[in-house]
PDB file of C-alpha atoms in Angstrom:
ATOM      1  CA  UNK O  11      -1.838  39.731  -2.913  1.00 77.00           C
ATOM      2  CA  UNK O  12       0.193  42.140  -4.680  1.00 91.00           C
ATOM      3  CA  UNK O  13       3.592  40.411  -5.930  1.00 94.00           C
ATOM      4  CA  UNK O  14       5.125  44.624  -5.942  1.00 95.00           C
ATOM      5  CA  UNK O  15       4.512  45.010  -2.239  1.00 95.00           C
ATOM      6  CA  UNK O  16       5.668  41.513  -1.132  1.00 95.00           C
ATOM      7  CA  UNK O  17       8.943  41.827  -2.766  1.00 96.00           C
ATOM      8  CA  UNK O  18       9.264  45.273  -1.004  1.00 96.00           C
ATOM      9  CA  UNK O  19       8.828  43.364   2.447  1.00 96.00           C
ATOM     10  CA  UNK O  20      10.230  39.731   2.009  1.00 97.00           C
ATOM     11  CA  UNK O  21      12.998  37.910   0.284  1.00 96.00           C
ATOM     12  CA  UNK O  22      13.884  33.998  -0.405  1.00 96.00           C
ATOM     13  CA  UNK O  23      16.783  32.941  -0.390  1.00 95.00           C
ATOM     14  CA  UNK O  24      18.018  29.671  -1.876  1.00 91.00           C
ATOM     15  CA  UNK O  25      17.837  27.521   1.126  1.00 94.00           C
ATOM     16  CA  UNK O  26      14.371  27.894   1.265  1.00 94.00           C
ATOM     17  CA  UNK O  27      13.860  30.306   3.983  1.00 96.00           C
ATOM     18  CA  UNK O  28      12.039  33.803   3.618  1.00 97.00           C
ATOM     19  CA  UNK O  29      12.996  36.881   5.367  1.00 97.00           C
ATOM     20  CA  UNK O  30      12.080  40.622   5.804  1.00 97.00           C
ATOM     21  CA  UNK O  31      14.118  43.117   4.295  1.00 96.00           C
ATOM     22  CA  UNK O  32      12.477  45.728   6.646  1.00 94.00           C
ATOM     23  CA  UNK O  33      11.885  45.975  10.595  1.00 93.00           C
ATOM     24  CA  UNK O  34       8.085  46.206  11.571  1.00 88.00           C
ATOM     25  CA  UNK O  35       6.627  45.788  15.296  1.00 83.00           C
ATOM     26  CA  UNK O  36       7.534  41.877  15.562  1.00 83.00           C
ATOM     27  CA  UNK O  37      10.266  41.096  13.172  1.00 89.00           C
ATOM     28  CA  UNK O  38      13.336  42.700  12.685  1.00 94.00           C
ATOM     29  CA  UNK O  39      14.636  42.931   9.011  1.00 95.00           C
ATOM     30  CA  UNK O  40      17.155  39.652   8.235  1.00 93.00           C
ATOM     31  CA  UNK O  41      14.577  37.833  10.783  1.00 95.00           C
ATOM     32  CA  UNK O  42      12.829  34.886   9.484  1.00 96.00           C
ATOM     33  CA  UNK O  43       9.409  34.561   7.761  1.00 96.00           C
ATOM     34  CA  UNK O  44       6.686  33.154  10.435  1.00 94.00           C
ATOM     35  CA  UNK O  45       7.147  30.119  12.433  1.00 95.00           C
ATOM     36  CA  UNK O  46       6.036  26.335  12.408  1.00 94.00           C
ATOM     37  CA  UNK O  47       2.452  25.602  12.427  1.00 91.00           C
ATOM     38  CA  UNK O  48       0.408  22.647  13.696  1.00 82.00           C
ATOM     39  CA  UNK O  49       0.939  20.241  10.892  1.00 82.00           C
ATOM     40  CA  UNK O  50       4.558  21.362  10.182  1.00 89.00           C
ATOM     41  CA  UNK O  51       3.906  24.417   7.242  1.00 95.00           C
ATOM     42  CA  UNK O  52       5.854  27.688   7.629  1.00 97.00           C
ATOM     43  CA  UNK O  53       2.883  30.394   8.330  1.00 96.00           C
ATOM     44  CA  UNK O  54       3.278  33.809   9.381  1.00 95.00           C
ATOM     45  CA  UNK O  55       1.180  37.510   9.249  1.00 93.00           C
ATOM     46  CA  UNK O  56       1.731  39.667   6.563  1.00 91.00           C
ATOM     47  CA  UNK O  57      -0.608  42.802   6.105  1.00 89.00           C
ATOM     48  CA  UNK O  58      -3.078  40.931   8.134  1.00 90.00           C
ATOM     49  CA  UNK O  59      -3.489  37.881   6.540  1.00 93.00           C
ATOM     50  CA  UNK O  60      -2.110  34.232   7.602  1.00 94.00           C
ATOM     51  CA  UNK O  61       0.027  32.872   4.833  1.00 95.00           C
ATOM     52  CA  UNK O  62       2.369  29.817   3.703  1.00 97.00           C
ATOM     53  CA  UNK O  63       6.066  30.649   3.393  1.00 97.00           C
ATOM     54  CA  UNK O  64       5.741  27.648   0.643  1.00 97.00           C
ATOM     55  CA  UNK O  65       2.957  29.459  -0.996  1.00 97.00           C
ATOM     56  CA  UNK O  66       4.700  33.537  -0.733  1.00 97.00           C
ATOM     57  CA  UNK O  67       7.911  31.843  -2.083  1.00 97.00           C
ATOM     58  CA  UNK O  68       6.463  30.381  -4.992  1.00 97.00           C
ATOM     59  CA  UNK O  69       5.135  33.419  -5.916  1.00 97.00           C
ATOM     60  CA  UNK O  70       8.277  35.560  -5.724  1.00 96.00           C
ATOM     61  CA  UNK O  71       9.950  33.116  -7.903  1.00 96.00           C
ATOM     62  CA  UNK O  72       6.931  33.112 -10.302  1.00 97.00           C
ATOM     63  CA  UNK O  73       5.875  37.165 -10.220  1.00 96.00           C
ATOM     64  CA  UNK O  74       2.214  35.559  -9.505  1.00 96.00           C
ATOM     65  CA  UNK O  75       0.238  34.247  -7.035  1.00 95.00           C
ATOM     66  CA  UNK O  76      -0.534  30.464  -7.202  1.00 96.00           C
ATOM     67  CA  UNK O  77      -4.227  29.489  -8.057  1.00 95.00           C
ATOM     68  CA  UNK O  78      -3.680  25.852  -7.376  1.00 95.00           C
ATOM     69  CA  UNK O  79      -1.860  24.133  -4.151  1.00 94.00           C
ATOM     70  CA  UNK O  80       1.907  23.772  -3.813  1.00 96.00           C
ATOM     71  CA  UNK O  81       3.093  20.791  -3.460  1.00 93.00           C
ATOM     72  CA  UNK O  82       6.679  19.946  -1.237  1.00 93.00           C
ATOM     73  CA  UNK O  83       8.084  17.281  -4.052  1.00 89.00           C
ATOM     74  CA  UNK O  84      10.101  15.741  -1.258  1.00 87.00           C
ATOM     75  CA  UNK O  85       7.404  15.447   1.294  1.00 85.00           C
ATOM     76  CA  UNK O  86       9.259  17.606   3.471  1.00 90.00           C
ATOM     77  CA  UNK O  87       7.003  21.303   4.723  1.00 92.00           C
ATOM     78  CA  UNK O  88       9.948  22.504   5.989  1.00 95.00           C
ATOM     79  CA  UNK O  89      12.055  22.046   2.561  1.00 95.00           C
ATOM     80  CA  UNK O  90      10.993  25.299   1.002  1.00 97.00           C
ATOM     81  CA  UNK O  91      13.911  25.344  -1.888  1.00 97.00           C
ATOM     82  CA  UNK O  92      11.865  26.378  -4.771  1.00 96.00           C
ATOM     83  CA  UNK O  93      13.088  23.205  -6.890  1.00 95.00           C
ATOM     84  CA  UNK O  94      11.181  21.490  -3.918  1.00 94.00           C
ATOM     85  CA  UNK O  95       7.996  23.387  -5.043  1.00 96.00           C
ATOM     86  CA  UNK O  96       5.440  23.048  -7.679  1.00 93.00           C
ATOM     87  CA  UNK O  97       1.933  24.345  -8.376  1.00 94.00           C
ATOM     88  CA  UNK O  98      -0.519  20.837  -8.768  1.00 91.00           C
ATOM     89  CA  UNK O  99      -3.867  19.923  -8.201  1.00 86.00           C
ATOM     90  CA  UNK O 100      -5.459  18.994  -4.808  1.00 87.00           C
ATOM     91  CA  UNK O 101      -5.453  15.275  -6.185  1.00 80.00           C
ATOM     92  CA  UNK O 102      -1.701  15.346  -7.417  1.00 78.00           C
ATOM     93  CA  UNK O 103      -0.947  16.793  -4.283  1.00 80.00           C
ATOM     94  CA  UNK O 104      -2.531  14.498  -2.201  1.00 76.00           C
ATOM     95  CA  UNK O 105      -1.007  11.116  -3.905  1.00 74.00           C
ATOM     96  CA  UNK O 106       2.378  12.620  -3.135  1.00 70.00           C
ATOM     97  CA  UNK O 107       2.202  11.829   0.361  1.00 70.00           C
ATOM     98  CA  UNK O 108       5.237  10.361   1.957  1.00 59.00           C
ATOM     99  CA  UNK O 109       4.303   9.530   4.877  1.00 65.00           C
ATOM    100  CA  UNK O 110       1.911   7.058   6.828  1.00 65.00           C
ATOM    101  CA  UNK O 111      -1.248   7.419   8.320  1.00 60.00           C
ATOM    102  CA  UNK O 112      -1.242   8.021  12.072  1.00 56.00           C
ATOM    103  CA  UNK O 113      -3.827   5.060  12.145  1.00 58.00           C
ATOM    104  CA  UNK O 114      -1.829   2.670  10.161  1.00 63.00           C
ATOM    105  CA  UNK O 115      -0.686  -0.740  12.281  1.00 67.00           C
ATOM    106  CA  UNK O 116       1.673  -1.717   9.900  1.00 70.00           C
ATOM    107  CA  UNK O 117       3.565   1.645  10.330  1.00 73.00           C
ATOM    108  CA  UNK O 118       4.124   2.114   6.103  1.00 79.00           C
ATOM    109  CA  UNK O 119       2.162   3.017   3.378  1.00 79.00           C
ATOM    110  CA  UNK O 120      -0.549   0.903   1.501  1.00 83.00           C
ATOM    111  CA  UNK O 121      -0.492  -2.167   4.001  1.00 89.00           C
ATOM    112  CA  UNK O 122      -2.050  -4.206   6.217  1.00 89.00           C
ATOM    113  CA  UNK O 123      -1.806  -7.038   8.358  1.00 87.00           C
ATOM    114  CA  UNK O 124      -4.416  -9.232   6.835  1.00 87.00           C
ATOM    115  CA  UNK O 125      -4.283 -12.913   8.891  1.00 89.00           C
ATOM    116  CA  UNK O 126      -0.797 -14.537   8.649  1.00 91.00           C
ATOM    117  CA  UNK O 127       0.206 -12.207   5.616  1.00 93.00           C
ATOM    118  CA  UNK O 128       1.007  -8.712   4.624  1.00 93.00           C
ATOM    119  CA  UNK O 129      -1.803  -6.960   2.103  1.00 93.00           C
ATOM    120  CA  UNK O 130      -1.327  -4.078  -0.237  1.00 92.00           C
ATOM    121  CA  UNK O 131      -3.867  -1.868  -1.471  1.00 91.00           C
ATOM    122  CA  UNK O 132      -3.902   1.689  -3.615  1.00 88.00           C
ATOM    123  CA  UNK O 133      -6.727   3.636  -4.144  1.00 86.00           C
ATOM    124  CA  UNK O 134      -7.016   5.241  -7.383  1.00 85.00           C
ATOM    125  CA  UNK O 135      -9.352   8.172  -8.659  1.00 79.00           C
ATOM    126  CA  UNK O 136     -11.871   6.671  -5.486  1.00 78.00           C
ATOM    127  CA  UNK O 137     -11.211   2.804  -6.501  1.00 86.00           C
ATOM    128  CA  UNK O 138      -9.516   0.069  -4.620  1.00 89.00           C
ATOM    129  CA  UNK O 139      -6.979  -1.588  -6.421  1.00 91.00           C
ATOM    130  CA  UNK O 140      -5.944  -4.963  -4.667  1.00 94.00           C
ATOM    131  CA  UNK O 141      -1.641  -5.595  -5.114  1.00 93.00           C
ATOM    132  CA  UNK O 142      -1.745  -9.138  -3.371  1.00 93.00           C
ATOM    133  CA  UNK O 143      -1.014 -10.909  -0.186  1.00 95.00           C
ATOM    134  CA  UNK O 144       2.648 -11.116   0.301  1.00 94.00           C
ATOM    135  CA  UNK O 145       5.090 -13.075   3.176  1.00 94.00           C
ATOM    136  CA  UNK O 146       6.633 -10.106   4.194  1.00 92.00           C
ATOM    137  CA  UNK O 147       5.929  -6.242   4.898  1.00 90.00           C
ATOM    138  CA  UNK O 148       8.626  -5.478   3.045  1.00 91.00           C
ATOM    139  CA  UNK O 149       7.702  -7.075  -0.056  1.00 93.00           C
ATOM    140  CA  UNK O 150       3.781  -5.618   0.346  1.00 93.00           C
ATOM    141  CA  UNK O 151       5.226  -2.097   0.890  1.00 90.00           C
ATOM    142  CA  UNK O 152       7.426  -2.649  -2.065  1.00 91.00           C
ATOM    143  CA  UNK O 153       4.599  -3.842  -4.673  1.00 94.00           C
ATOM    144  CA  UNK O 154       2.461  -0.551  -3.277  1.00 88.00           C
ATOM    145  CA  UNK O 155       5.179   1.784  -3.708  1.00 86.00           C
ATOM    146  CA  UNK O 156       5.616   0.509  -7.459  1.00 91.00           C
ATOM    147  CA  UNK O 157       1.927   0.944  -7.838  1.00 90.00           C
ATOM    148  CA  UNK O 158       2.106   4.483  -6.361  1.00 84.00           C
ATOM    149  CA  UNK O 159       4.528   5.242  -9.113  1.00 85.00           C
ATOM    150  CA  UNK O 160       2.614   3.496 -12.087  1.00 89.00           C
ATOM    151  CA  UNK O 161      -0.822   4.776 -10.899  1.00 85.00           C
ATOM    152  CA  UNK O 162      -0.190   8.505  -9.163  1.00 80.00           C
ATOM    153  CA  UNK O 163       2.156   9.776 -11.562  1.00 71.00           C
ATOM    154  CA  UNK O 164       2.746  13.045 -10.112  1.00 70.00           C
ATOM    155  CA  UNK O 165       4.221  10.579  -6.815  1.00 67.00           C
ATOM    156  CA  UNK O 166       8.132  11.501  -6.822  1.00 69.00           C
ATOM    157  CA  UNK O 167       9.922   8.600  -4.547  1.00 66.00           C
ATOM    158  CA  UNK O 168      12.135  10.280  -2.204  1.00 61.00           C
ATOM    159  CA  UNK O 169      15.944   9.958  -2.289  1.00 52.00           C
TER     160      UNK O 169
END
């Protein structure tokens, strides 16, 4: 993608939205930048190709393409600030997850209702690392979340 052209056609502005600067056959200039997509990323068309807003925005800001994912720090897709973006890894990427697995009974991150008490596991770099059995889901979700920050260290806690 050529960083010359795609400042010609789009801009970002600071609260995280991208817009054309010029009219063409479905957008007016001053409109917005795509639309939501199934799993709640900004995509839209531009010269024929299906891109992230996340990903077009980052490279504005940085005059290059990204060669690695972009990670929302927040969790959010929608957040597209560009202090809410970062270039990672797939693997730092994916430990920032915020939220829970549609599958999950417990309804939070790294537990499960093991007999009368509340388990917490991590995984780390493919291994499963065992927190404990704890009284409440509270205090299970509490010992993963520290372990999420000890072991994932590109995991930012949101505010």
């Amino acid at each position: 993608m050529n960083i010359e052209i795609l400042k010609e056609w789009l801009e970002y502005r600071s609260d995280g939205n991208l817009v054309w600067k010029k009219s063409r056959s479905r957008a007016s200039a001053g409109s917005l930048f795509g639309g939501i997509q199934g799993v709640g990323y900004i995509q839209g068309s531009f010269l024929g190709k299906r891109l992230y807003a996340h990903r077009l925005i980052w490279a504005l800001h940085h005059n290059k393409m990204p060669e690695a994912e972009i990670d929302h720090i927040n969790g959010n897709p929608l957040d597209n600030r560009i202090e809410n973006l970062r270039e990672v890894s797939r693997y730092d990427n994916s430990v920032n997850r915020h939220k829970v697995r549609s599958d999950s009974k417990a309804g939070v991150m790294g537990v499960q209702k093991h007999r009368n008490k509340w388990r917490a596991r991590i995984t780390v770099d493919g291994n499963v690392i065992r927190l404990g059995h704890f009284e409440t889901m509270q205090e299970a979700h509490e010992a993963y979340m520290k372990a999420k920050e000890k072991y994932h260290t590109s995991f930012v806690r949101a505010a």
